[in-house]
Amino acid sequence: MEFVDLRSDTVTKPTPEMREAMAEAEVGDDVYMDDPTINALQEKAAEMLGKEDALFVPSGTMGNLLALLVHCQRGDEVIVGDKSHIYLNEAGGMSALGGIHPRPLQNQADGTLLLDEIRASIQTEDVHHTITRLICLENTQNVCGGVVLPAEYLQAVGKIAQENGLAFHIDGARIFNAAAALNISVKDLVAPADSVMFCLSKGLVAPVGSMLVGGRKFINRARHLRKMVGGGMRQAGVLAAAGMISLEKMSTRLGQDHARAKKLFEGLQQVRGLKLDAFGPSSTNMVYFDLADEVKLSVNQVVEEMKKHGVLVDWAGPRRFRLVTHYWVDDAGVEKTLQALGAVLK
Ligand code: TLP
């Protein structure tokens, strides 16, 4: 059976064009910085995000970790959202590997942290306190519904960081989705940030890899730390070749995934037994919803039943689901999903 896979955009497989580019990629030893395909990808990423330099890393998690390790010393504090991937889903890497202390602030329903709370949580100089070094935001904000933080908000946070001598990092795993939804360039969107991590292997469809971008000194230090944590890769130009197609071609088609997520949301409004988020579709590629109280099935049972109908979904809480659209979900896939959910929850 051919499955419609809505578990995440991380499930995307490379396109035939990517596979061809991977087969033909010129490669070299990237620890010697000798891989021409990786070098070209890094240059392109830096240029697109308007920063001095970029580094190819195996995963988004490693990219975020390196950013934290460069910006902070042991015992320093980082302001993060309490629903951020860095805080919830990166195995506590900042504390375990960096001795960095998280200061979680509540993510509002729109994904933001309140500006006043950010200001109030910056530590004052006191022998009892940690030293605040960094503010991290996530855009799009995954757990809040794949919502987009607007450019003006990022500017306001950038200003707070600057006024207080703090660094500002964006976990932009899906920053191209955010920019597409806002209809502005990624470069303009991330201008207030010192560093940004974004993923090639989600909506941008590459099989492996993320990019960390920032100033030249920052990236040089990150390259050193990447080696330390075992992320120095050798002939990984075969992966970068796919990443180049992500940047050149996939970054401009994300509106299609957003339109399908909206269609999915609208269709779900007609399915019995679901509680959709009141604020409506997220404007990017995610749809979250809960099972209504009257539904007797557990989330695991719904997952299993949906599989029988050829649709893969994943739960995101005891009664909650997240569906994610991407390159390999077409209009027929959206239709099939709605039919299947209707049948499972009838
Ligand atoms: N997110 C995955 C899961 O880990 C939850 C997903 O399916 O959404 N930042 C954000 C905002 C992310 O959503 C993710 C992955 C990452 C970082 C980490 O990227 P990887 O998986 O490449 O380490």
XYZ file of C-alpha atoms and ligand atoms in Angstrom:
369
model
C 0.000 0.000 0.000
C 1.206 3.493 -0.731
C 1.008 5.556 2.443
C 0.233 9.219 2.884
C 2.726 10.128 5.590
C 1.720 13.132 7.697
C 3.749 12.269 10.796
C 6.241 15.052 10.113
C 8.039 16.873 7.322
C 11.148 15.032 8.550
C 9.865 11.967 6.645
C 10.446 13.560 3.221
C 12.557 11.463 0.865
C 14.853 13.045 -1.733
C 13.365 13.868 -5.141
C 14.701 12.125 -8.294
C 16.545 15.374 -9.122
C 18.196 15.298 -5.699
C 19.224 11.670 -6.117
C 20.805 12.488 -9.459
C 22.688 15.477 -8.017
C 23.850 13.308 -5.107
C 25.196 10.654 -7.473
C 27.147 13.226 -9.451
C 28.332 15.441 -6.578
C 31.971 16.463 -6.469
C 33.279 15.638 -3.016
C 36.338 16.069 -0.815
C 37.277 15.757 2.839
C 35.200 18.385 4.613
C 37.283 18.272 7.785
C 40.039 19.719 5.546
C 37.300 22.048 4.204
C 38.024 20.422 0.834
C 34.509 19.461 -0.200
C 33.502 21.839 -3.005
C 29.809 20.955 -2.782
C 29.656 21.626 0.959
C 31.630 24.839 0.522
C 29.180 26.013 -2.140
C 26.189 25.093 0.034
C 27.610 26.979 3.006
C 28.252 30.045 0.868
C 24.758 29.931 -0.558
C 23.139 29.523 2.879
C 25.127 32.437 4.326
C 24.158 34.610 1.384
C 20.453 33.715 1.560
C 20.300 34.451 5.291
C 22.425 37.585 5.061
C 25.119 36.383 7.477
C 28.900 36.132 7.053
C 29.290 32.377 7.139
C 27.530 29.031 7.487
C 28.269 25.485 8.617
C 26.734 22.226 7.388
C 25.742 20.020 10.336
C 24.160 16.556 10.468
C 21.011 17.630 12.328
C 19.016 20.548 13.649
C 19.677 19.369 17.174
C 23.430 19.554 16.624
C 23.119 22.989 15.010
C 21.226 24.350 18.007
C 23.644 22.715 20.442
C 26.668 24.272 18.725
C 25.002 27.696 18.811
C 24.353 27.355 22.542
C 27.907 26.161 23.186
C 29.419 29.061 21.259
C 27.239 31.761 22.801
C 27.361 30.499 26.414
C 29.925 29.315 28.926
C 29.209 26.794 31.708
C 26.831 28.279 34.276
C 25.452 30.888 31.876
C 21.733 31.237 31.393
C 19.650 31.131 28.221
C 16.106 32.451 27.880
C 13.996 29.881 25.979
C 10.328 29.154 25.381
C 8.817 26.483 27.607
C 7.380 24.866 24.457
C 10.536 25.168 22.390
C 12.269 22.228 20.756
C 15.561 23.282 22.378
C 13.984 23.058 25.832
C 11.728 20.031 25.329
C 13.157 17.848 22.601
C 16.928 18.035 22.465
C 17.625 15.607 25.290
C 18.761 18.408 27.589
C 21.947 18.782 25.539
C 22.575 22.342 26.674
C 22.722 21.261 30.327
C 24.290 17.854 29.867
C 27.017 18.891 27.462
C 27.339 22.624 28.013
C 26.484 23.171 31.681
C 24.091 25.848 30.405
C 21.122 26.798 32.546
C 17.766 27.211 30.765
C 15.373 29.957 31.857
C 12.049 28.822 30.353
C 9.416 31.514 29.744
C 5.882 30.669 28.770
C 5.255 30.487 25.025
C 2.009 32.337 24.386
C -0.609 30.785 22.080
C 0.874 32.773 19.174
C 4.318 31.290 19.874
C 5.863 34.467 21.273
C 7.460 35.113 24.646
C 6.125 38.274 26.295
C 8.614 41.102 25.815
C 8.135 42.292 29.388
C 8.830 38.802 30.682
C 12.014 38.620 28.625
C 13.150 41.962 30.044
C 12.213 40.969 33.592
C 14.015 37.634 33.400
C 17.413 39.032 32.424
C 19.569 38.445 35.494
C 20.968 41.383 37.396
C 24.537 41.313 38.621
C 24.395 39.486 41.920
C 26.541 36.831 43.475
C 23.469 34.549 43.659
C 22.583 34.751 39.979
C 23.620 33.070 36.782
C 24.681 35.331 33.930
C 22.113 35.710 31.151
C 23.883 35.393 27.793
C 21.391 34.401 25.156
C 17.777 34.589 24.007
C 16.469 31.736 21.822
C 13.289 31.875 19.770
C 11.765 29.245 17.502
C 10.253 30.183 14.127
C 7.987 28.580 13.080
C 6.982 27.582 16.618
C 6.225 23.894 16.280
C 4.324 22.952 19.461
C 2.224 26.147 19.394
C 0.787 24.944 16.076
C 3.491 25.717 13.523
C 2.723 29.392 14.078
C 4.818 32.185 12.626
C 6.580 34.861 14.670
C 6.399 38.071 12.611
C 9.423 40.166 11.622
C 8.442 43.083 13.910
C 8.399 40.763 16.905
C 11.866 39.404 16.060
C 13.109 42.985 15.732
C 11.721 43.843 19.167
C 13.464 40.828 20.714
C 16.672 41.690 18.845
C 16.518 45.162 20.346
C 16.172 43.788 23.880
C 19.152 41.501 23.246
C 21.245 44.347 21.917
C 20.356 46.745 24.740
C 21.368 44.131 27.294
C 24.501 42.771 25.607
C 22.901 39.379 24.924
C 23.189 37.158 21.880
C 20.057 36.196 19.942
C 19.682 32.761 18.309
C 16.771 31.550 16.205
C 15.891 27.876 15.976
C 14.641 28.282 12.443
C 14.206 24.596 11.673
C 11.308 25.826 9.493
C 12.383 29.441 8.919
C 11.707 29.139 5.167
C 8.109 28.183 5.991
C 7.874 31.262 8.201
C 9.263 33.551 5.506
C 6.944 32.042 2.868
C 3.913 32.566 5.121
C 4.940 36.177 5.785
C 5.837 36.710 2.135
C 9.189 38.283 3.002
C 12.771 37.175 2.389
C 14.400 34.912 4.959
C 17.252 37.412 5.060
C 14.975 40.224 6.229
C 13.214 37.959 8.690
C 16.386 36.825 10.473
C 18.230 40.158 10.279
C 17.929 40.837 14.047
C 19.470 37.464 15.005
C 23.162 36.755 15.605
C 22.778 33.112 14.617
C 20.184 30.899 12.980
C 19.853 27.156 12.589
C 17.638 25.890 9.797
C 16.894 22.384 8.528
C 17.341 21.149 4.973
C 15.759 17.838 5.878
C 12.214 18.995 6.706
C 10.006 20.972 4.306
C 13.060 21.556 2.113
C 13.063 17.781 1.369
C 16.805 16.972 1.626
C 17.490 13.566 3.200
C 19.994 14.771 5.823
C 21.395 17.980 7.194
C 20.906 21.397 8.701
C 22.742 24.696 8.465
C 24.044 26.956 11.195
C 24.600 30.531 10.056
C 26.135 33.544 11.766
C 29.243 35.710 11.937
C 32.621 34.383 10.747
C 34.114 34.108 14.232
C 30.982 32.377 15.520
C 31.071 29.818 12.693
C 34.806 29.145 13.140
C 34.200 28.316 16.789
C 31.137 26.228 15.874
C 33.259 24.250 13.390
C 35.707 23.461 16.172
C 32.898 22.352 18.485
C 31.248 20.324 15.698
C 34.484 18.293 15.529
C 34.427 17.935 19.316
C 30.952 16.395 19.318
C 31.787 14.082 16.426
C 30.005 15.966 13.677
C 33.020 16.548 11.437
C 31.991 14.758 8.258
C 34.185 13.700 5.368
C 32.821 13.319 1.803
C 29.405 14.648 2.797
C 29.092 16.625 -0.429
C 26.748 13.837 -1.527
C 24.356 15.218 1.091
C 25.107 18.869 0.409
C 24.210 18.322 -3.267
C 20.640 17.582 -2.209
C 20.754 20.539 0.172
C 21.646 22.839 -2.700
C 18.444 21.826 -4.492
C 16.593 22.486 -1.225
C 17.843 26.064 -1.208
C 17.477 26.725 -4.917
C 14.167 25.015 -5.631
C 12.375 23.732 -2.565
C 12.466 27.004 -0.664
C 10.171 28.644 -3.201
C 7.381 26.028 -3.235
C 6.429 25.915 0.474
C 3.248 27.915 -0.152
C 1.820 24.730 -1.721
C 2.309 22.819 1.536
C 0.688 25.673 3.460
C -2.310 25.733 1.118
C -2.750 21.967 1.606
C -2.530 22.317 5.400
C -5.291 24.920 5.171
C -7.372 22.594 3.023
C -6.804 19.841 5.546
C -7.878 22.121 8.397
C -11.031 23.110 6.525
C -11.842 19.480 5.754
C -11.284 18.474 9.376
C -13.953 20.956 10.432
C -16.452 18.578 8.797
C -15.133 15.453 10.568
C -17.048 14.430 13.683
C -15.165 13.819 16.940
C -12.430 16.431 16.538
C -11.687 19.616 18.442
C -9.752 21.991 16.202
C -7.691 24.837 17.604
C -9.912 27.908 17.863
C -7.369 30.237 16.247
C -7.726 28.381 12.956
C -5.042 27.059 10.611
C -1.460 28.024 11.416
C -0.644 29.545 7.987
C 2.226 27.063 7.603
C 2.392 23.291 7.160
C 1.005 21.997 10.459
C -2.469 21.180 11.704
C -3.001 20.265 15.347
C -6.264 18.967 16.818
C -7.633 16.993 19.761
C -9.971 14.023 19.891
C -13.305 15.075 21.372
C -14.242 13.589 24.750
C -16.970 11.394 23.212
C -14.421 9.539 21.028
C -13.770 6.209 22.720
C -10.614 5.376 20.762
C -7.195 6.173 22.234
C -4.682 8.111 20.164
C -2.741 4.880 19.582
C -5.864 3.147 18.298
C -6.514 6.041 15.915
C -2.909 5.764 14.663
C -3.389 2.018 14.023
C -6.785 2.440 12.330
C -5.477 5.227 10.100
C -2.593 2.989 9.045
C -5.106 0.410 7.808
C -6.502 3.162 5.578
C -3.052 3.970 4.213
C -2.460 7.142 6.227
C 0.375 7.550 8.729
C -0.261 10.031 11.544
C 1.423 10.619 14.870
C -0.046 11.738 18.163
C 1.296 14.817 19.951
C -0.318 14.430 23.387
C -2.728 12.137 25.290
C -5.630 13.257 23.017
C -3.738 15.397 20.543
C -2.559 14.952 16.954
C -0.289 16.863 14.624
C -0.537 16.480 10.854
C 2.255 17.938 8.739
C 2.047 18.574 4.993
C 5.126 18.449 2.761
C 6.374 17.845 -0.780
C 5.112 14.244 -0.898
C 1.546 15.054 0.194
C -0.566 16.095 -2.794
C -4.243 17.064 -3.064
C -5.250 13.415 -3.362
C -3.312 12.716 -0.144
C -5.268 15.416 1.671
C -8.525 13.947 0.387
C -7.494 10.407 1.373
C -6.627 11.619 4.888
C -9.993 13.314 5.358
C -11.855 10.231 4.107
C -9.833 7.970 6.395
C -10.363 10.090 9.503
C -14.067 10.321 8.717
C -14.227 6.518 8.486
C -12.150 5.881 11.628
C -14.109 8.343 13.795
C -17.594 7.678 12.365
N 11.389 18.325 15.070
C 10.836 17.006 14.891
C 10.734 16.263 16.224
O 11.960 16.269 16.858
C 9.709 16.846 17.148
C 9.459 17.154 14.248
O 8.958 16.115 13.782
O 8.913 18.258 14.215
N 13.938 22.535 15.976
C 12.646 22.315 15.705
C 11.684 23.425 15.834
C 12.206 21.047 15.308
O 10.917 20.858 15.078
C 13.153 20.008 15.175
C 12.739 18.613 14.781
C 14.498 20.292 15.451
C 14.860 21.565 15.862
C 15.586 19.234 15.395
O 15.907 18.829 14.136
P 16.619 17.401 13.891
O 15.533 16.378 13.933
O 17.252 17.541 12.555
O 17.627 17.206 14.965
